[in-house]
CSV table of C-alpha atoms in Angstrom, one decimal:
chain,number,residue,atom,x,y,z
A,1,MET,CA,6.2,-161.4,127.6
A,2,ALA,CA,8.3,-164.3,129.0
A,3,THR,CA,7.7,-165.3,132.6
A,4,ARG,CA,10.4,-164.1,135.0
A,5,VAL,CA,12.3,-167.0,136.5
A,6,ILE,CA,14.2,-167.4,139.8
A,7,GLY,CA,17.6,-168.9,139.2
A,8,ALA,CA,18.5,-172.2,140.9
A,9,ALA,CA,21.6,-170.7,142.4
A,10,GLY,CA,19.7,-167.7,143.8
A,11,LEU,CA,17.0,-169.9,145.3
A,12,SER,CA,19.6,-172.2,146.8
A,13,ARG,CA,21.4,-169.2,148.4
A,14,ASP,CA,18.1,-167.9,150.0
A,15,LEU,CA,17.2,-171.4,151.2
A,16,GLY,CA,20.4,-171.7,153.2
A,17,LEU,CA,20.6,-174.8,155.4
A,18,TRP,CA,17.2,-175.9,154.4
A,19,ARG,CA,17.7,-179.6,155.3
A,20,ASP,CA,18.2,-179.0,159.0
A,21,ALA,CA,16.5,-175.6,159.4
A,22,ASP,CA,13.8,-175.3,162.0
A,23,PRO,CA,12.0,-172.0,162.7
A,24,ASP,CA,12.0,-173.0,166.4
A,25,GLY,CA,15.7,-173.5,166.5
A,26,GLY,CA,15.8,-177.3,166.6
A,27,LYS,CA,16.9,-180.0,164.2
A,28,ARG,CA,14.6,-182.0,161.9
A,29,SER,CA,17.1,-184.2,160.1
A,30,ALA,CA,14.6,-187.1,160.2
A,31,ARG,CA,12.1,-185.2,157.9
A,32,PRO,CA,11.9,-186.3,154.3
A,33,ALA,CA,14.0,-184.0,152.1
A,34,TYR,CA,11.0,-182.9,150.0
A,35,LEU,CA,9.1,-181.8,153.2
A,36,ALA,CA,12.0,-179.8,154.5
A,37,LEU,CA,12.5,-178.2,151.0
A,38,ALA,CA,8.8,-177.4,150.6
A,39,GLU,CA,8.8,-175.7,154.1
A,40,GLY,CA,11.9,-173.6,153.1
A,41,ILE,CA,10.3,-172.4,149.9
A,42,ARG,CA,7.0,-171.7,151.6
A,43,LEU,CA,8.7,-169.4,154.1
A,44,LEU,CA,10.5,-167.6,151.2
A,45,ILE,CA,7.2,-167.0,149.6
A,46,HIS,CA,5.7,-165.6,152.8
A,47,ASP,CA,8.8,-163.4,153.3
A,48,GLY,CA,8.6,-161.9,149.8
A,49,ARG,CA,11.9,-163.5,148.8
A,50,ALA,CA,10.2,-165.6,146.2
A,51,PRO,CA,7.9,-163.0,144.6
A,52,LEU,CA,4.4,-164.0,143.5
A,53,GLY,CA,4.0,-164.7,139.8
A,54,VAL,CA,7.7,-165.6,139.3
A,55,ALA,CA,8.6,-169.1,138.1
A,56,LEU,CA,10.7,-171.5,140.2
A,57,PRO,CA,13.7,-173.1,138.6
A,58,SER,CA,13.2,-176.2,136.5
A,59,GLU,CA,13.2,-179.5,138.4
A,60,ARG,CA,16.4,-180.6,136.7
A,61,ASP,CA,18.3,-177.4,137.5
A,62,LEU,CA,17.2,-177.2,141.1
A,63,ALA,CA,18.0,-180.9,141.7
A,64,ALA,CA,21.5,-180.4,140.3
A,65,THR,CA,22.1,-177.2,142.3
A,66,LEU,CA,20.9,-178.7,145.6
A,67,GLY,CA,22.4,-182.1,145.1
A,68,VAL,CA,19.2,-184.0,145.5
A,69,SER,CA,17.2,-186.3,143.2
A,70,ARG,CA,14.8,-185.0,140.7
A,71,THR,CA,12.1,-187.0,142.5
A,72,THR,CA,12.7,-184.9,145.6
A,73,ILE,CA,12.1,-181.7,143.6
A,74,THR,CA,9.0,-183.2,141.9
A,75,SER,CA,7.5,-184.1,145.2
A,76,THR,CA,8.3,-180.7,146.7
A,77,TYR,CA,6.7,-178.9,143.8
A,78,ALA,CA,3.7,-181.2,143.9
A,79,LEU,CA,3.1,-180.5,147.6
A,80,LEU,CA,3.4,-176.7,147.2
A,81,ARG,CA,1.1,-177.0,144.2
A,82,GLU,CA,-1.4,-179.0,146.2
A,83,HIS,CA,-1.6,-176.4,148.9
A,84,GLY,CA,-1.8,-173.4,146.6
A,85,TYR,CA,1.8,-172.1,146.7
A,86,LEU,CA,2.4,-172.9,143.0
A,87,ILE,CA,0.2,-172.5,140.0
A,88,SER,CA,0.8,-174.7,137.0
A,89,ARG,CA,-0.4,-174.2,133.5
A,90,GLN,CA,0.1,-176.7,130.7
A,91,GLY,CA,3.1,-175.8,128.6
A,92,SER,CA,4.5,-173.2,131.0
A,93,ARG,CA,6.5,-173.2,134.2
A,94,SER,CA,5.0,-173.3,137.7
A,95,THR,CA,4.7,-169.8,139.2
A,96,VAL,CA,4.7,-168.7,142.8
A,97,ALA,CA,1.3,-168.0,144.4
A,98,LEU,CA,-0.4,-167.7,147.8
A,99,PRO,CA,-3.3,-169.9,148.8
A,100,PRO,CA,-6.6,-168.3,149.8
A,101,ALA,CA,-6.7,-167.0,153.3
A,102,VAL,CA,-8.3,-169.1,156.0
A,103,PRO,CA,-11.5,-167.4,157.2
A,104,ASN,CA,-11.4,-165.8,160.6
A,105,ASP,CA,-12.6,-168.3,163.2
A,106,GLY,CA,-14.1,-165.6,165.4
A,107,THR,CA,-11.9,-166.3,168.4
A,108,LYS,CA,-11.8,-163.3,170.7
A,109,PRO,CA,-8.5,-162.0,172.2
A,110,THR,CA,-8.0,-162.2,175.9
A,111,ARG,CA,-8.6,-158.4,176.1
A,112,GLY,CA,-11.0,-157.0,173.6
A,113,ILE,CA,-13.2,-154.0,172.9
A,114,ILE,CA,-15.3,-154.5,176.0
A,115,ALA,CA,-12.1,-154.3,178.2
A,116,MET,CA,-11.1,-151.2,176.4
A,117,MET,CA,-14.4,-149.5,177.0
A,118,ALA,CA,-14.0,-150.3,180.7
A,119,GLU,CA,-10.6,-148.6,180.7
A,120,PRO,CA,-11.2,-145.2,179.0
A,121,GLU,CA,-7.8,-144.1,180.1
A,122,LEU,CA,-6.1,-146.7,177.9
A,123,THR,CA,-3.6,-144.8,175.7
A,124,THR,CA,-3.4,-145.8,172.0
A,125,ILE,CA,0.1,-145.5,170.5
A,126,ASP,CA,0.2,-145.1,166.8
A,127,MET,CA,3.0,-147.1,165.3
A,128,THR,CA,1.7,-146.9,161.7
A,129,TYR,CA,3.8,-143.9,160.8
A,130,ALA,CA,7.5,-143.2,160.9
A,131,ALA,CA,7.9,-139.4,161.4
A,132,MET,CA,9.2,-137.2,164.2
A,133,ALA,CA,7.8,-134.0,165.7
A,134,ALA,CA,9.1,-130.7,164.5
A,135,PRO,CA,12.5,-129.5,165.9
A,136,PRO,CA,12.5,-126.3,168.0
A,137,GLU,CA,14.0,-124.4,165.1
A,138,MET,CA,10.8,-124.8,163.1
A,139,ALA,CA,9.1,-121.7,164.6
A,140,GLN,CA,12.2,-119.7,163.9
A,141,ALA,CA,12.3,-121.0,160.3
A,142,TYR,CA,8.8,-119.8,159.6
A,143,SER,CA,9.5,-116.5,161.3
A,144,GLY,CA,12.5,-116.0,159.1
A,145,ALA,CA,10.4,-117.0,156.1
A,146,LEU,CA,7.9,-114.4,157.0
A,147,ASP,CA,10.6,-111.7,157.1
A,148,GLY,CA,11.8,-112.8,153.6
A,149,LEU,CA,8.3,-113.0,152.1
A,150,PRO,CA,8.1,-109.3,151.1
A,151,ALA,CA,10.7,-109.8,148.3
A,152,TYR,CA,8.2,-112.2,146.6
A,153,LEU,CA,4.9,-110.3,147.2
A,154,GLY,CA,5.5,-108.2,144.1
A,155,THR,CA,5.2,-111.4,141.9
A,156,HIS,CA,2.3,-113.7,141.3
A,157,GLY,CA,3.9,-116.2,143.7
A,158,MET,CA,3.4,-119.3,141.6
A,159,ASP,CA,6.8,-120.6,140.6
A,160,PRO,CA,6.5,-124.2,139.3
A,161,VAL,CA,10.3,-124.7,139.4
A,162,GLY,CA,10.9,-123.5,142.9
A,163,VAL,CA,12.4,-120.3,144.4
A,164,LEU,CA,16.0,-119.8,143.5
A,165,ALA,CA,17.3,-119.6,147.1
A,166,LEU,CA,16.1,-123.1,147.8
A,167,ARG,CA,17.4,-124.6,144.6
A,168,GLU,CA,20.8,-123.0,145.3
A,169,ALA,CA,20.8,-124.4,148.8
A,170,LEU,CA,20.0,-127.9,147.6
A,171,ALA,CA,22.5,-127.7,144.8
A,172,ARG,CA,25.2,-126.8,147.3
A,173,ARG,CA,24.3,-129.8,149.5
A,174,TYR,CA,24.5,-132.2,146.5
A,175,THR,CA,27.8,-130.8,145.4
A,176,ALA,CA,29.2,-131.1,149.0
A,177,ARG,CA,28.1,-134.8,149.0
A,178,GLY,CA,30.1,-135.6,145.8
A,179,LEU,CA,27.4,-134.9,143.1
A,180,PRO,CA,28.1,-131.5,141.4
A,181,THR,CA,24.8,-129.9,140.8
A,182,ASP,CA,23.5,-126.6,139.4
A,183,PRO,CA,20.3,-125.0,140.6
A,184,ASP,CA,18.8,-125.5,137.1
A,185,GLN,CA,18.9,-129.3,137.8
A,186,ILE,CA,16.5,-128.9,140.7
A,187,LEU,CA,12.7,-129.0,140.6
A,188,VAL,CA,11.0,-128.2,143.9
A,189,THR,CA,7.9,-130.3,144.6
A,190,LEU,CA,5.3,-130.8,147.2
A,191,GLY,CA,7.2,-133.6,148.8
A,192,ALA,CA,9.1,-136.7,147.5
A,193,GLN,CA,5.8,-138.5,146.9
A,194,HIS,CA,4.6,-135.7,144.6
A,195,GLY,CA,8.0,-135.8,142.8
A,196,LEU,CA,7.7,-139.6,142.3
A,197,ARG,CA,4.2,-139.2,140.9
A,198,LEU,CA,5.3,-136.5,138.4
A,199,LEU,CA,8.2,-138.8,137.2
A,200,LEU,CA,5.9,-141.8,136.8
A,201,ASN,CA,3.5,-139.7,134.7
A,202,VAL,CA,6.4,-138.8,132.4
A,203,LEU,CA,8.5,-142.0,132.4
A,204,THR,CA,5.9,-144.8,132.4
A,205,ALA,CA,3.0,-146.0,130.3
A,206,PRO,CA,0.0,-148.3,131.2
A,207,ALA,CA,1.3,-151.9,131.9
A,208,ALA,CA,4.9,-150.7,132.1
A,209,ARG,CA,7.1,-152.6,134.5
A,210,VAL,CA,8.8,-150.8,137.4
A,211,LEU,CA,11.4,-152.6,139.5
A,212,ILE,CA,11.1,-152.0,143.2
A,213,ASP,CA,13.0,-153.0,146.4
A,214,HIS,CA,11.0,-155.6,148.3
A,215,PRO,CA,10.1,-154.5,150.9
A,216,THR,CA,9.7,-150.8,150.0
A,217,TYR,CA,7.7,-147.7,150.8
A,218,PRO,CA,4.0,-148.6,150.5
A,219,ASN,CA,2.8,-145.3,149.1
A,220,ALA,CA,5.3,-145.7,146.2
A,221,ILE,CA,3.7,-149.1,145.3
A,222,GLU,CA,0.3,-147.4,145.2
A,223,ALA,CA,1.7,-144.6,143.1
A,224,ILE,CA,3.1,-147.1,140.6
A,225,ARG,CA,-0.2,-148.9,140.4
A,226,ASP,CA,-2.2,-145.7,140.1
A,227,VAL,CA,-0.5,-144.8,136.8
A,228,GLY,CA,-1.3,-148.2,135.5
A,229,ALA,CA,2.2,-149.5,135.8
A,230,ARG,CA,3.2,-152.8,137.4
A,231,PRO,CA,5.6,-153.0,140.4
A,232,ILE,CA,8.2,-155.8,139.9
A,233,PRO,CA,9.7,-156.9,143.2
A,234,VAL,CA,13.4,-157.7,143.7
A,235,PRO,CA,13.9,-159.0,147.2
A,236,LEU,CA,16.2,-157.4,149.7
A,237,ARG,CA,18.1,-159.7,152.1
A,238,PRO,CA,18.1,-158.0,155.5
A,239,GLU,CA,20.0,-160.8,157.2
A,240,ASP,CA,23.1,-159.9,155.0
A,241,SER,CA,23.4,-156.1,155.4
A,242,ALA,CA,26.6,-156.0,153.4
A,243,ARG,CA,25.0,-157.5,150.4
A,244,ALA,CA,21.3,-156.8,151.0
A,245,TRP,CA,20.6,-155.7,147.5
A,246,ASP,CA,20.5,-158.5,145.0
A,247,LEU,CA,22.3,-156.7,142.2
A,248,ASP,CA,22.3,-159.8,140.0
A,249,GLY,CA,18.6,-160.1,140.6
A,250,ILE,CA,18.0,-156.5,139.6
A,251,ARG,CA,20.0,-157.1,136.4
A,252,SER,CA,18.1,-160.3,135.6
A,253,ALA,CA,14.7,-158.8,136.4
A,254,ALA,CA,15.4,-155.8,134.2
A,255,ARG,CA,16.3,-158.0,131.3
A,256,GLN,CA,13.5,-160.6,131.8
A,257,THR,CA,10.7,-158.0,132.2
A,258,ALA,CA,12.1,-155.3,129.9
A,259,ALA,CA,11.6,-152.8,132.7
A,260,SER,CA,12.7,-149.3,131.7
A,261,LEU,CA,12.3,-147.8,135.2
A,262,ALA,CA,13.1,-148.7,138.8
A,263,TYR,CA,12.2,-147.1,142.1
A,264,LEU,CA,14.8,-147.9,144.7
A,265,LEU,CA,15.7,-146.6,148.2
A,266,PRO,CA,19.5,-147.1,148.6
A,267,ASP,CA,19.8,-144.7,151.5
A,268,PHE,CA,18.3,-146.4,154.6
A,269,ASN,CA,15.5,-148.3,152.9
A,270,ASN,CA,12.1,-147.8,154.3
A,271,PRO,CA,11.2,-150.1,156.2
A,272,THR,CA,14.5,-152.0,156.8
A,273,GLY,CA,17.0,-149.1,157.3
A,274,LEU,CA,19.5,-150.8,155.0
A,275,LEU,CA,22.2,-148.8,153.2
A,276,LEU,CA,23.8,-149.7,149.8
A,277,ASP,CA,27.6,-149.2,149.9
A,278,ALA,CA,29.6,-147.3,147.3
A,279,GLU,CA,30.7,-150.5,145.5
A,280,GLY,CA,27.1,-151.6,145.2
A,281,ARG,CA,26.1,-148.1,143.9
A,282,ALA,CA,28.7,-148.2,141.2
A,283,GLU,CA,27.4,-151.6,140.0
A,284,LEU,CA,23.8,-150.5,140.2
A,285,ALA,CA,24.5,-147.5,138.0
A,286,ALA,CA,26.3,-149.8,135.6
A,287,ILE,CA,23.3,-152.1,135.5
A,288,ALA,CA,21.1,-149.1,134.6
A,289,ARG,CA,23.3,-148.4,131.7
A,290,GLU,CA,23.6,-152.0,130.5
A,291,THR,CA,19.8,-152.5,130.6
A,292,ARG,CA,18.9,-149.0,129.5
A,293,MET,CA,16.8,-148.6,132.6
A,294,THR,CA,16.3,-145.3,134.5
A,295,ILE,CA,16.5,-145.5,138.3
A,296,ILE,CA,14.6,-143.2,140.6
A,297,ALA,CA,16.6,-143.1,143.8
A,298,ASP,CA,14.6,-142.0,146.8
A,299,GLU,CA,16.8,-140.1,149.3
A,300,SER,CA,14.0,-139.2,151.7
A,301,MET,CA,15.9,-140.9,154.6
A,302,VAL,CA,19.4,-139.9,153.5
A,303,ASP,CA,20.1,-137.5,156.5
A,304,LEU,CA,19.2,-140.1,159.1
A,305,ARG,CA,22.4,-142.1,159.2
A,306,LEU,CA,22.8,-143.7,162.7
A,307,ASP,CA,25.6,-146.2,162.4
A,308,THR,CA,27.9,-144.8,159.7
A,309,ALA,CA,30.0,-141.6,160.0
A,310,THR,CA,30.8,-141.3,156.3
A,311,PRO,CA,27.9,-142.1,154.1
A,312,PRO,CA,28.6,-143.1,150.4
A,313,PRO,CA,28.1,-140.6,147.7
A,314,PRO,CA,24.6,-140.2,146.1
A,315,LEU,CA,23.7,-143.0,143.7
A,316,ALA,CA,23.6,-140.4,140.9
A,317,ALA,CA,27.3,-139.6,141.5
A,318,PHE,CA,28.0,-142.9,139.7
A,319,ALA,CA,25.9,-142.1,136.6
A,320,LYS,CA,27.5,-141.2,133.3
A,321,GLY,CA,24.3,-139.7,131.9
A,322,GLY,CA,20.7,-139.3,132.9
A,323,GLU,CA,20.2,-142.9,134.0
A,324,ILE,CA,19.8,-141.9,137.7
A,325,ILE,CA,17.2,-139.4,138.9
A,326,THR,CA,17.2,-138.4,142.6
A,327,ILE,CA,14.2,-137.4,144.7
A,328,GLY,CA,14.4,-136.0,148.2
A,329,SER,CA,12.3,-134.4,150.9
A,330,ALA,CA,12.4,-132.2,154.0
A,331,SER,CA,9.7,-134.3,155.7
A,332,LYS,CA,11.9,-137.0,157.3
A,333,SER,CA,14.8,-134.7,158.0
A,334,PHE,CA,12.8,-131.9,159.6
A,335,TRP,CA,9.0,-132.3,159.8
A,336,GLY,CA,6.3,-134.2,158.0
A,337,GLY,CA,4.1,-131.1,157.9
A,338,LEU,CA,6.7,-129.3,155.8
A,339,ARG,CA,5.5,-130.4,152.4
A,340,VAL,CA,8.7,-129.6,150.4
A,341,GLY,CA,10.5,-132.1,148.2
A,342,TRP,CA,12.6,-132.0,145.1
A,343,ILE,CA,13.8,-133.8,142.0
A,344,ARG,CA,17.4,-133.6,140.9
A,345,THR,CA,17.8,-134.5,137.2
A,346,ASN,CA,18.7,-132.9,133.8
A,347,GLN,CA,17.1,-129.8,132.4
A,348,ALA,CA,15.5,-131.6,129.5
A,349,LEU,CA,13.5,-133.9,131.9
A,350,ILE,CA,12.6,-130.9,134.1
A,351,THR,CA,11.0,-129.2,131.1
A,352,LYS,CA,8.8,-132.3,130.5
A,353,LEU,CA,7.9,-132.5,134.2
A,354,LEU,CA,6.8,-128.9,134.2
A,355,GLY,CA,4.4,-129.7,131.3
A,356,ILE,CA,2.8,-132.4,133.4
A,357,ARG,CA,2.9,-130.4,136.6
A,358,ALA,CA,0.8,-127.6,135.1
A,359,THR,CA,-2.2,-130.0,135.0
A,360,VAL,CA,-1.8,-130.9,138.7
A,361,ASP,CA,-0.6,-127.9,140.6
A,362,LEU,CA,1.1,-124.5,140.1
A,363,GLY,CA,4.0,-124.7,142.5
A,364,THR,CA,5.2,-125.2,146.0
A,365,PRO,CA,4.1,-122.6,148.6
A,366,VAL,CA,6.8,-119.9,148.9
A,367,MET,CA,6.6,-119.7,152.7
A,368,ASP,CA,7.4,-123.4,153.0
A,369,GLN,CA,10.3,-123.1,150.6
A,370,LEU,CA,11.8,-120.2,152.5
A,371,ALA,CA,11.4,-122.0,155.8
A,372,THR,CA,13.3,-125.0,154.3
A,373,VAL,CA,16.1,-122.7,153.3
A,374,HIS,CA,16.5,-121.6,156.9
A,375,LEU,CA,16.4,-125.2,158.1
A,376,LEU,CA,19.1,-126.2,155.6
A,377,GLU,CA,21.3,-123.4,156.8
A,378,HIS,CA,21.1,-124.9,160.3
A,379,ALA,CA,20.9,-128.5,159.2
A,380,ASP,CA,24.1,-129.8,160.9
A,381,THR,CA,22.9,-128.7,164.3
A,382,ILE,CA,19.4,-129.9,163.8
A,383,LEU,CA,20.2,-133.3,162.3
A,384,ASP,CA,23.0,-134.1,164.8
A,385,ARG,CA,20.5,-133.7,167.6
A,386,ARG,CA,17.8,-135.7,165.8
A,387,ARG,CA,20.1,-138.5,165.0
A,388,ASP,CA,21.1,-138.7,168.7
A,389,GLN,CA,17.5,-138.9,169.6
A,390,LEU,CA,16.8,-141.6,167.1
A,391,ARG,CA,19.7,-143.7,168.3
A,392,THR,CA,18.5,-143.5,171.9
A,393,GLN,CA,14.9,-144.4,170.9
A,394,ARG,CA,16.1,-147.2,168.6
A,395,ALA,CA,18.1,-148.7,171.5
A,396,ALA,CA,15.1,-148.5,173.8
A,397,LEU,CA,12.9,-150.3,171.2
A,398,ARG,CA,15.5,-153.0,170.7
A,399,GLU,CA,15.8,-153.5,174.4
A,400,ALA,CA,12.1,-153.7,174.8
A,401,LEU,CA,11.8,-156.3,172.0
A,402,ALA,CA,14.6,-158.4,173.5
A,403,GLU,CA,12.7,-158.5,176.8
A,404,GLU,CA,9.1,-158.9,175.6
A,405,ALA,CA,9.6,-160.8,172.3
A,406,PRO,CA,12.9,-162.5,172.4
A,407,GLN,CA,12.0,-164.9,169.5
A,408,TRP,CA,11.5,-162.0,167.1
A,409,ARG,CA,14.4,-161.3,164.8
A,410,VAL,CA,15.3,-157.7,164.0
A,411,CYS,CA,17.0,-156.4,160.9
A,412,GLU,CA,20.1,-154.4,161.7
A,413,GLY,CA,19.6,-151.3,159.5
A,414,ALA,CA,22.2,-148.5,159.5
A,415,GLY,CA,19.7,-145.7,159.8
A,416,GLY,CA,16.3,-144.5,159.0
A,417,MET,CA,13.3,-144.5,161.4
A,418,SER,CA,12.2,-148.0,161.9
A,419,LEU,CA,13.1,-151.6,162.7
A,420,TRP,CA,12.0,-154.5,160.4
A,421,ALA,CA,11.1,-157.3,162.7
A,422,GLN,CA,10.6,-160.9,161.6
A,423,LEU,CA,7.9,-162.8,163.6
A,424,PRO,CA,8.1,-166.6,164.4
A,425,ALA,CA,4.9,-167.2,162.3
A,426,PRO,CA,3.2,-165.5,159.4
A,427,VAL,CA,0.7,-163.5,161.5
A,428,SER,CA,1.4,-159.8,160.7
A,429,THR,CA,-2.1,-159.0,159.4
A,430,ALA,CA,-3.8,-160.8,162.3
A,431,LEU,CA,-1.5,-159.1,164.7
A,432,ALA,CA,-2.2,-155.7,163.3
A,433,ALA,CA,-6.0,-156.4,163.6
A,434,THR,CA,-5.6,-157.5,167.2
A,435,ALA,CA,-3.1,-154.9,168.5
A,436,PRO,CA,-5.6,-152.0,168.8
A,437,ASN,CA,-7.3,-154.0,171.5
A,438,PHE,CA,-4.0,-153.7,173.4
A,439,GLY,CA,-3.5,-150.0,172.8
A,440,VAL,CA,-1.3,-150.1,169.7
A,441,LEU,CA,-1.9,-149.3,166.0
A,442,LEU,CA,0.3,-151.2,163.6
A,443,ALA,CA,1.1,-151.3,159.9
A,444,ALA,CA,1.1,-155.0,158.8
A,445,GLY,CA,4.1,-156.3,156.9
A,446,PRO,CA,2.2,-156.9,153.6
A,447,ARG,CA,1.7,-153.1,153.3
A,448,PHE,CA,5.4,-152.9,152.4
A,449,GLY,CA,5.3,-155.5,149.6
A,450,VAL,CA,3.1,-156.8,146.8
A,451,GLN,CA,0.6,-159.5,146.6
A,452,GLY,CA,0.5,-160.6,150.2
A,453,ALA,CA,4.2,-160.9,150.9
A,454,PHE,CA,5.8,-160.2,154.4
A,455,GLU,CA,3.2,-161.8,156.6
A,456,ARG,CA,6.1,-162.8,158.9
A,457,PHE,CA,7.3,-159.2,159.2
A,458,LEU,CA,6.3,-156.0,161.0
A,459,ARG,CA,7.6,-152.4,160.7
A,460,LEU,CA,8.2,-150.8,164.1
A,461,PRO,CA,9.1,-147.1,164.0
A,462,TYR,CA,11.3,-145.7,166.8
A,463,THR,CA,10.1,-142.1,166.3
A,464,HIS,CA,8.1,-142.1,169.6
A,465,HIS,CA,9.7,-141.3,173.0
A,466,GLU,CA,11.3,-144.2,175.0
A,467,GLY,CA,8.4,-144.6,177.4
A,468,ASP,CA,5.8,-144.9,174.6
A,469,LEU,CA,8.0,-147.3,172.7
A,470,ARG,CA,8.2,-149.6,175.7
A,471,LEU,CA,4.5,-149.5,176.3
A,472,ALA,CA,3.9,-150.2,172.6
A,473,VAL,CA,6.1,-153.3,172.6
A,474,LYS,CA,4.3,-154.6,175.7
A,475,GLY,CA,1.0,-154.2,174.0
A,476,VAL,CA,2.2,-155.8,170.7
A,477,ALA,CA,3.7,-158.7,172.6
A,478,ALA,CA,0.5,-159.2,174.5
A,479,ALA,CA,-1.5,-159.1,171.3
A,480,TYR,CA,0.9,-161.7,169.8
A,481,ARG,CA,0.4,-164.0,172.7
A,482,ALA,CA,-3.4,-163.6,172.4
A,483,LEU,CA,-3.5,-165.0,168.9
A,484,THR,CA,-4.9,-168.5,168.9
A,485,PRO,CA,-3.0,-171.3,167.2
A,486,ARG,CA,-5.3,-171.0,164.2
A,487,ALA,CA,-4.6,-167.2,163.9
A,488,ALA,CA,-0.9,-167.8,164.5
A,489,ASP,CA,-0.8,-170.2,161.5
A,490,PRO,CA,-3.7,-169.2,159.2
A,491,LEU,CA,-2.3,-171.6,156.5
A,492,GLN,CA,-1.9,-174.5,158.9
A,493,SER,CA,-3.5,-176.8,156.3
A,494,LEU,CA,-0.1,-177.2,154.8
A,495,THR,CA,1.3,-179.8,157.2
A,496,LEU,CA,4.9,-180.3,156.3
A,497,TYR,CA,6.2,-182.2,159.3
């Protein structure tokens, strides 16, 4: 299969003002052009914007697009190749890579395990998950489910499709959002992750290509790999929330890789919180039709809009056939312990999914489904309160970051449960390893990408209470300051200026 290539125009757009750009905010106009360009491309690689294994533009095309000499591009590529950022094979293009990691130098943080043992009262704040505690209505929901349970006790209780009451409630919600839906188009699952796995088992084959947002939900990446498929990243651009999805890139990647499936999060992408607008959804659905690609749209975060009063219709509302499949979940909206999700698609695919499901499980627990029906009946009240809580906690997290880590840049997502923070240096993994010594557990940026991307990024959920969030940021900022220069730049052997 042909190597996927980054277009010269797209690379130029992502590089921005590469001649004068300085991560520290200064000017470096005196640097040779090839050094400045190599540094710009290096940062794109670390940020996941130039995915690993993808070929850079030809020297001639990039020179013409950037308005520099071909010698400049040759020197740039040679420097990146010398330091392990490009791999060249005779007769083929140079492809993006990452150099081997520099071994740990054993430097201790200013506050380590010994200090923690001396302070047993030190609180550890777990920032590795993005989920909220159950709402007060949860107890009432299970109480109501218990009252409704007798109606099902005369059956065997194993319904692989899902109880009709829940499928009807979900169909009404989809219809109200602009996507007419019948209960027969709903398959109830054990969460969105379970639904994704069922779909991957039916729609993919070993070595198949699956397009993904980059960054994306880490468990989805693992699910794709677990069925033998290969995730193909298409970078998001958090700095441009209005055009964060590279639709041309999705179209090009689908054609170049012959991907027949994509897994995307257009509704408050996890981890960035970005939202794809209605115009973008219409174009994305058109791309699916043009390329004969099926899109799995994960709506797990759809109820958590924080900055938009009128959300766009579901992505599947722009489909003209079965090219868009929707998966959803009650876990983010209500409670992570409520393992209820669903797939919204056509009946023919549901029949295939049921054949696969019989080899995995025999249905979703009736009690959980009935509790979800109760929660959906009171969803407006519950979700309004939870959205207000998330807005308050997000503001507290932003304020704490501005005070403790003013050099960090934060993606302005429109909803969801987390901030996507860009660090001044590619140290996310080192920071996640050090932070527990300062009372904080972190999920490093590379968890949300493929092949080592996002070392300059960190996901910071705002699902904790304000006081805990402020303590967490203090701990993370202290951990960052404790990193030695070598840890803060583990690839410092690439001296570009």
